[in-house]
XYZ file of C-alpha atoms in Angstrom:
437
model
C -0.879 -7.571 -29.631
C 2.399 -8.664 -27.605
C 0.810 -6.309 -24.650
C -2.242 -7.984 -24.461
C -1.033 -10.921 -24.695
C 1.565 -10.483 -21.291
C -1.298 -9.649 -19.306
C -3.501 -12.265 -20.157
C -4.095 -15.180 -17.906
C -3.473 -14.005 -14.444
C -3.476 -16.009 -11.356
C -4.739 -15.310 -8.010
C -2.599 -14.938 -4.749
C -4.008 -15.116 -1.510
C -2.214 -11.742 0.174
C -2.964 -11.233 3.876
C -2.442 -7.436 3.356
C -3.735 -6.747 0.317
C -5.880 -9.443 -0.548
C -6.237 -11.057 -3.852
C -3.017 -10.066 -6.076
C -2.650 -11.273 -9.463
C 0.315 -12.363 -11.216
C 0.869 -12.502 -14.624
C 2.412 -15.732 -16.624
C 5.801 -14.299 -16.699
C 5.870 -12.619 -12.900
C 4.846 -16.661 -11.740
C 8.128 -18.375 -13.841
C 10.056 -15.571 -12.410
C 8.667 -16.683 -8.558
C 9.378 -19.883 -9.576
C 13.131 -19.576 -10.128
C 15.527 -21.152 -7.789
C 16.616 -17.209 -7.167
C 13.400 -16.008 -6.001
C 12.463 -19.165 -4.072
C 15.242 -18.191 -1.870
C 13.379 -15.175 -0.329
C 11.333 -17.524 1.290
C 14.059 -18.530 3.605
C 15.214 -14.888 4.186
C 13.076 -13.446 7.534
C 11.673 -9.906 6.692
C 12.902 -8.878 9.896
C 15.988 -10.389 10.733
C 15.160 -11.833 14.465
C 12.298 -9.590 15.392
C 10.377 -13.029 16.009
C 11.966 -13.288 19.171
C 10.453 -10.255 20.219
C 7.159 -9.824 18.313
C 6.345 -13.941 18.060
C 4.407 -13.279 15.061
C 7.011 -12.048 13.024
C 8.105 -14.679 10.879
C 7.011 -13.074 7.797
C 9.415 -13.284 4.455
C 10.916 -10.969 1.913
C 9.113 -13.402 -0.455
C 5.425 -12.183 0.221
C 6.694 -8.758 0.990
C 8.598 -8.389 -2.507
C 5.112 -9.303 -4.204
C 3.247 -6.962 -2.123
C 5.740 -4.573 -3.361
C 5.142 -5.713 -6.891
C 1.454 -5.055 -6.143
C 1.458 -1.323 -4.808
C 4.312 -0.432 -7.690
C 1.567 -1.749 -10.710
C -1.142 -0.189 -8.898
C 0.323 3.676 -8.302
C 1.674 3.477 -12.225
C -1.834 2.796 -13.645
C -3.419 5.316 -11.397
C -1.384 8.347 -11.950
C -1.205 7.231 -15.793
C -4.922 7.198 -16.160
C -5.699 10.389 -13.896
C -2.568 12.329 -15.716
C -2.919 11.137 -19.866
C -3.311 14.443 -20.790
C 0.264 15.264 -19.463
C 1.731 11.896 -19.851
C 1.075 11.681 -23.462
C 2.243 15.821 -23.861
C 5.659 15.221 -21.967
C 6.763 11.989 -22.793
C 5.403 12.421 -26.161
C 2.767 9.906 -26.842
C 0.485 9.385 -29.956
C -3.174 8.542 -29.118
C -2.226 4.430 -31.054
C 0.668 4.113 -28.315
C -1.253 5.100 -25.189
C -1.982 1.096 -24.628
C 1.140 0.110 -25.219
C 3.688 2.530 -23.353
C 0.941 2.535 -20.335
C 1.551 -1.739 -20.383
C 5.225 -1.274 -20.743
C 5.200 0.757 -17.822
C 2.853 -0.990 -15.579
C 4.953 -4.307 -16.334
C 8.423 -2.450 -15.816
C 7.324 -1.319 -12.238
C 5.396 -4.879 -11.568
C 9.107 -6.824 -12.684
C 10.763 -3.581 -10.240
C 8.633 -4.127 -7.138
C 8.887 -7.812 -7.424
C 12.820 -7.692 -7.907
C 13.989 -4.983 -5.830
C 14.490 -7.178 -2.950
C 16.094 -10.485 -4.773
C 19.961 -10.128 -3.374
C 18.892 -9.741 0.086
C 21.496 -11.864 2.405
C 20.478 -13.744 5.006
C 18.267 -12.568 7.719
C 17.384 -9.260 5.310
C 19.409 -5.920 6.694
C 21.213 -7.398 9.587
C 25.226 -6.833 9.209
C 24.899 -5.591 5.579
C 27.939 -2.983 6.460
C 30.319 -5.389 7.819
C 29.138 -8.691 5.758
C 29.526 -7.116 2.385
C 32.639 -6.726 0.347
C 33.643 -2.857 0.595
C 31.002 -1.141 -1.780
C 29.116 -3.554 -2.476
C 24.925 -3.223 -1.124
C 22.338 -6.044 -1.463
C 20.760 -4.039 -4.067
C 24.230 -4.405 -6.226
C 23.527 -8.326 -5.985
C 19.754 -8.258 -6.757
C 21.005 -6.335 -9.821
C 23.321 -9.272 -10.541
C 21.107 -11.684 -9.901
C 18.382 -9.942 -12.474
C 21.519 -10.216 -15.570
C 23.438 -12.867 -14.550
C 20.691 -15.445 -13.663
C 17.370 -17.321 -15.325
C 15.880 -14.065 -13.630
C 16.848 -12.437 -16.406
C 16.580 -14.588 -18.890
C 12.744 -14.364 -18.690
C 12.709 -10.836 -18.293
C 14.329 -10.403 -21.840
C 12.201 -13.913 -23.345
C 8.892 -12.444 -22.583
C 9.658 -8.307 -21.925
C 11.909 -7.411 -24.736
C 9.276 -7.370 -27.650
C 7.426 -4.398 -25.746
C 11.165 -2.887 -24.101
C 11.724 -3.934 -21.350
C 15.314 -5.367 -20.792
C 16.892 -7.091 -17.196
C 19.383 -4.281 -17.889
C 16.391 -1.845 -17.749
C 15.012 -3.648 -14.369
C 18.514 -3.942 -12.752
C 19.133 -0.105 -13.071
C 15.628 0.256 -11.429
C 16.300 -1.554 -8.790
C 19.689 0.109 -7.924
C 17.942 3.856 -8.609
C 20.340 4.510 -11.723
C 18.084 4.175 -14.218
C 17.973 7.010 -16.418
C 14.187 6.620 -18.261
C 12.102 9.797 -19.085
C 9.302 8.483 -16.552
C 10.574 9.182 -13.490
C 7.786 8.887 -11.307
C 8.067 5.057 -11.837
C 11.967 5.163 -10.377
C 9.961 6.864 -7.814
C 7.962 4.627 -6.654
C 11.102 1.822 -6.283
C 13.393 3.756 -4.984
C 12.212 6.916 -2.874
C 10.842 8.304 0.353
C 7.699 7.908 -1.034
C 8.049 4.573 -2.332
C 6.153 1.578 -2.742
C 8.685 -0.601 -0.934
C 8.013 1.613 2.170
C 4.089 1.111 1.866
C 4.215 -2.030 1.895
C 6.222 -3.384 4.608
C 5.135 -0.722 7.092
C 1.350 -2.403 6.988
C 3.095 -5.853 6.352
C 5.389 -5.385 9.418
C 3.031 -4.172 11.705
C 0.141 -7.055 10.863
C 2.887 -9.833 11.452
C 4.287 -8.216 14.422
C 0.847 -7.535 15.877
C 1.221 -3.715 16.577
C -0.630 -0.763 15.086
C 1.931 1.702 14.906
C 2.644 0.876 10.888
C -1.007 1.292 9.744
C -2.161 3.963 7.210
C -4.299 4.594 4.413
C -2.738 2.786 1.574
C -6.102 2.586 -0.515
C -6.095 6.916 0.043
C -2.803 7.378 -1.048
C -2.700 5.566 -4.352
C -6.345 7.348 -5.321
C -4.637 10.796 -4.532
C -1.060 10.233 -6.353
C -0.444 11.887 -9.070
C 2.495 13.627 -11.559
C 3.696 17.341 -10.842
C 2.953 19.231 -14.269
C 4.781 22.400 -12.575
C 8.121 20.714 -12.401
C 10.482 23.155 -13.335
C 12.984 20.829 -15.147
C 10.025 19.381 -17.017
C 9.920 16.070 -15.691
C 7.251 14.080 -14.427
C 7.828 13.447 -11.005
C 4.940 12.389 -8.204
C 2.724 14.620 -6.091
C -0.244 13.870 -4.566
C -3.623 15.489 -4.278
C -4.215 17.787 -1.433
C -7.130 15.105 -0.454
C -4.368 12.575 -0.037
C -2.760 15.055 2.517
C -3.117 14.222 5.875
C -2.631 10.019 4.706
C 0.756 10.789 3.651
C 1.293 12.680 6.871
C 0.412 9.543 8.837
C 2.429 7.060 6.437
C 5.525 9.175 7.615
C 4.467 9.405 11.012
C 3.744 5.244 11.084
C 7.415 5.064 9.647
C 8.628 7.079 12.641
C 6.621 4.746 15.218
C 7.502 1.523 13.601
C 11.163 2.697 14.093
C 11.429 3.819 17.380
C 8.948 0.949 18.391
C 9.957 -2.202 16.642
C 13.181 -1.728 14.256
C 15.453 -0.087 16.852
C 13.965 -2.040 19.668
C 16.756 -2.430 22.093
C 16.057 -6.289 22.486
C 15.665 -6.635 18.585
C 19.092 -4.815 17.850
C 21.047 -6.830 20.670
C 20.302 -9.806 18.633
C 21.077 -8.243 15.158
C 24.540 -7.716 16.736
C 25.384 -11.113 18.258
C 24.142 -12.557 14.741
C 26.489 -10.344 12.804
C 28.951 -11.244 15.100
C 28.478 -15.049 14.461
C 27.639 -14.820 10.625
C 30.881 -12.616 10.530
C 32.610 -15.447 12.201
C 31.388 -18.427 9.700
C 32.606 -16.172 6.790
C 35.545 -15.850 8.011
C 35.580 -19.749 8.237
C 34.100 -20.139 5.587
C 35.571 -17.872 2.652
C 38.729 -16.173 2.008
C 37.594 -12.572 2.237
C 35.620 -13.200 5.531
C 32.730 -11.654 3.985
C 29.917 -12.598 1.806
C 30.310 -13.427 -2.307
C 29.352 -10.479 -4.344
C 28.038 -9.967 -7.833
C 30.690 -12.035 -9.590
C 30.414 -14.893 -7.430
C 26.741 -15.349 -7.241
C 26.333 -19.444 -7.531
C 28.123 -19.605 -3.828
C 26.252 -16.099 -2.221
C 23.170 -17.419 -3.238
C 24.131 -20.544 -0.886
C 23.852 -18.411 2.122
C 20.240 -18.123 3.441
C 18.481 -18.268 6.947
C 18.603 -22.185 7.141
C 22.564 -22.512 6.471
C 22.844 -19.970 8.901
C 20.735 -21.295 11.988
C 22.092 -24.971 11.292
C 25.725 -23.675 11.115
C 24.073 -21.990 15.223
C 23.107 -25.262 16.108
C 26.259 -27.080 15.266
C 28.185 -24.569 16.577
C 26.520 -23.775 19.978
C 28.682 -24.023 23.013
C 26.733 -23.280 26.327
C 29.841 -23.557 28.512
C 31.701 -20.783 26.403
C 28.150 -18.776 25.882
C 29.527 -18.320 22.111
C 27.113 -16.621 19.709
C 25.816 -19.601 18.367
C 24.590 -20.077 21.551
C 23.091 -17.066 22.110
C 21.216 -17.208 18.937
C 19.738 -20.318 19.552
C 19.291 -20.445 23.462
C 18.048 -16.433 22.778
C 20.436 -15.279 25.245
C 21.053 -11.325 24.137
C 23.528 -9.423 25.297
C 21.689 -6.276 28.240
C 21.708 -2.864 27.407
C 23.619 -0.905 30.160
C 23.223 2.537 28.719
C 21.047 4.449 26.352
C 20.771 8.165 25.183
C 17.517 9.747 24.396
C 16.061 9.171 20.554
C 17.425 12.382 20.127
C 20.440 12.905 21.518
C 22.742 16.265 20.995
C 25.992 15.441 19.268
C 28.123 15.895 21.824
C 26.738 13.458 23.852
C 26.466 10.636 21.399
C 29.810 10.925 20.483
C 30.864 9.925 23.653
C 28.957 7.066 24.490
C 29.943 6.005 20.685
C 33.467 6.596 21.030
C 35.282 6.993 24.673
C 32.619 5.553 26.872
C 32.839 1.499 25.394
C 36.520 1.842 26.325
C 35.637 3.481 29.890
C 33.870 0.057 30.623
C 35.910 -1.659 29.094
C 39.004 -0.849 31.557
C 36.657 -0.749 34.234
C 35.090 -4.272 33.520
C 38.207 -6.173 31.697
C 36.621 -9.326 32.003
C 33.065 -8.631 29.718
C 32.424 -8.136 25.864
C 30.791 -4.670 24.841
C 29.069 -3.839 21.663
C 27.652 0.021 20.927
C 25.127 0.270 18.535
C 23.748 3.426 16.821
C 20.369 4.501 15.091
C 21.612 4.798 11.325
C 18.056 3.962 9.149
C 15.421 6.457 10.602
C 12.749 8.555 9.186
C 14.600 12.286 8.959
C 14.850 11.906 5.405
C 11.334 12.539 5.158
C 11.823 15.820 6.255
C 14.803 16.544 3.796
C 12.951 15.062 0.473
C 9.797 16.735 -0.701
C 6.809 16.088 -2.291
C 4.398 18.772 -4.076
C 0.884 19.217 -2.991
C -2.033 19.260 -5.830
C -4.501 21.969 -4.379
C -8.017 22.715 -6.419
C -7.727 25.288 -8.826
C -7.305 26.699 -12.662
C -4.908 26.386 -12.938
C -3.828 24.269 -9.733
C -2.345 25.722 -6.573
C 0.884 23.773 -5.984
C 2.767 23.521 -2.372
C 5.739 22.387 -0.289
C 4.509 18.886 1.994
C 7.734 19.978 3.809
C 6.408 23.363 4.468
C 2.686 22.398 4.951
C 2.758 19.579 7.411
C 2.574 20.874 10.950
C 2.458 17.630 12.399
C 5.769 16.400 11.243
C 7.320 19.747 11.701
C 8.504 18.636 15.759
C 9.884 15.061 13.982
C 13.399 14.885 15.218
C 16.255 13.443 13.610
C 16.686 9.636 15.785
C 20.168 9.146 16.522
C 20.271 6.885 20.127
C 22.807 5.194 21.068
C 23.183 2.115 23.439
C 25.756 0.142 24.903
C 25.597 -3.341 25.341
C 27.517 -6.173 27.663
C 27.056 -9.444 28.002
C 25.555 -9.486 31.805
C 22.355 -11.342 31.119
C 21.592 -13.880 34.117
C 23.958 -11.605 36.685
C 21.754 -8.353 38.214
C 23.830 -7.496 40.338
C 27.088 -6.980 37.642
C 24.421 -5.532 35.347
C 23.569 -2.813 38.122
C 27.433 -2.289 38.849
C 27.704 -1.452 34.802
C 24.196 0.633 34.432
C 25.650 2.827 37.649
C 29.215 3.201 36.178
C 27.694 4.409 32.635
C 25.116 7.180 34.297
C 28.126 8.364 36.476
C 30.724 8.040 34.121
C 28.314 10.388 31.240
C 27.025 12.572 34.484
């Protein structure tokens, strides 16, 4: 059979979060393509490494991680849910093998893809650096049709159906396939893209605020049969509970304690400010390639980057490229609390940068905001599988008390270039607090 046959073979990769991963004949040609190669010189984390020394981690080992968890969670809630799986989405008894292969491969080739048009340095600048409408998951799409990527998707996936058009849509959350559970797991609050670089994060960045019980939650996923439109969408098991309380909560921590680390987001803006200023050297549009100029976007990596720094660095005009390279960050003069009220942020967003501005003509400003934060999980829902005949379904919204107090983060800092000069940085950190008194 063409199913057995894709998942024969396997080879063993050494993971340091999850240990040995295998990878099937076709997943290792796809790692092997120039395309995927790439990730390996795209940081996970932007410039956290200047921060957390240890994080120099990839999106390369993180995309198979992701590849990992997304195979794992599809054979688990397809073997603890048959039953229902082969009622809903129609299943005879001879196509149980197949269709659960099919699936397991099509969120495998997801996981392992979802992160393929990443630009350089990973998130850093994607709002400014793209052309208008365009996200890196529009390019990984491109890069899964338009690329050898693809090629072997359709050469070795199509005989059981699975298509780089099916993969692409995936990826970008518009695919419309009966199984929904598996877009899911790419492309959710719940999904496995989110489980795996918490724990991946966190080890490379040697802090514990990421960790949770991975192993509990994929044993305690499973499908919501009480859906009312029918479809089979994921719960989990009310013994999986309290671990998908504290994968939320680790999200929460890792953000307010690593991603929106004030030192780690004054470098994300002096490096969008320099890669802004190569593309606008460099290309017509002053922003990166997108999806129908892929040959010269898939040029732009980490390396080009930092050796365009080096070239460029200027100490006596303390340019960006030098600050990237002599890791000279801009000070942050003024902060709100993680949770500011409206009223306030708006201000030190909007009038405040100008106030300081006038006041100190001769310095650069930058205000950055808190855009990619954890409230979501309090907005999406998952249903809770309680013991019972038949079972007692609930609201994780509703039942978790200990994300009940989570706040929406929204702080705001301002920036100026003042490192190396206290005593202007005290003038500036006195005029803020008086000036938003």
């Amino acid at each position: 059979m063409v199913e057995a046959a894709l998942l024969q073979n396997p080879s063993d990769f050494r993971d340091p979060i999850h240990g040995f991963v295998q990878l099937y004949p076709h997943e290792r040609r796809i790692i092997d393509t120039f395309e995927f190669q790439r990730l390996r010189r795209i940081h996970q984390l932007g410039l956290t490494h200047y921060i957390y020394h240890g994080a120099e981690h990839s999106r390369f080992g993180h995309s198979i991680g992701v590849m990992h968890i997304a195979g794992t969670a599809v054979k688990n809630v397809i073997e603890k849910n048959i039953e229902l799986v082969k009622e809903r989405l129609h299943w005879s008894e001879n196509q149980v093998f197949e269709n659960k292969t099919r699936l397991i491969c099509l969120a495998r080739l997801s996981g392992l893809l979802h992160d393929v048009g990443h630009a350089p340095f990973s998130h850093t600048g994607e709002k400014r650096l793209f052309p208008e409408g365009v996200t890196h998951e529009d390019l990984s799409a491109a890069i899964i049709k338009q690329t050898q990527v693809g090629e072997i998707i359709d050469q070795d996936c199509l005989a059981i159906g699975i298509s780089k058009e099916i993969v692409a849509d995936i990826v970008t959350g518009q695919a419309t396939i009966p199984e929904g559970f598996l877009q899911e797991l790419i492309t959710s609050p719940w999904d496995a893209d989110k489980m795996d670089y918490l724990l991946r994060d966190s080890h490379y960045c040697g802090v514990q605020y990421g960790k949770f019980d991975l192993g509990r939650i994929l044993n305690t996923l499973t499908l919501d049969s009480e859906n009312p439109g029918g479809e089979l969408t994921l719960a989990i098991e009310d013994g999986g509970f309290h671990a998908l309380e504290e994968f939320v909560l680790a999200r929460y921590f890792m953000f307010t304690q690593v991603y929106f680390h004030k030192v780690r987001r004054a470098f994300d803006l002096i490096l969008t400010d320099f890669i802004s200023e190569l593309l606008h050297d460099m290309t017509e549009s002053g922003r990166y390639p997108g999806p129908d100029a892929l040959e010269d976007y898939l040029k732009w990596d980490d390396i080009f980057v930092l050796a365009a720094a080096s070239e460029r660095r200027q100490e006596t005009s303390r340019n960006p490229a030098w600050r990237i390279v002599d890791r000279q960050h801009p000070k942050a003069v003024y902060e709100t609390s993680a949770s500011p009220d409206a009223g306030h942020a708006r201000r030190v967003l909007n009038s405040l940068p100008q106030a300081a501005q006038g006041e100190f003509a001769e310095l650069t400003f930058w205000v950055d905001q808190a855009v990619d934060h954890p409230d979501p999980f309090r907005k999406a829902d998952i249903m809770i599988k309680y013991p019972g005949n038949p079972p007692n379904w609930r609201s994780f919204k509703t039942e978790s008390r200990a994300l009940s107090g989570l706040e929406d983060v929204g702080q705001v800092r301002l920036y100026a270039n003042v490192r190396g000069d206290q005593q202007k940085e005290n003038e500036i950190i006195n005029f803020c607090r008086t000036y938003m008194a």
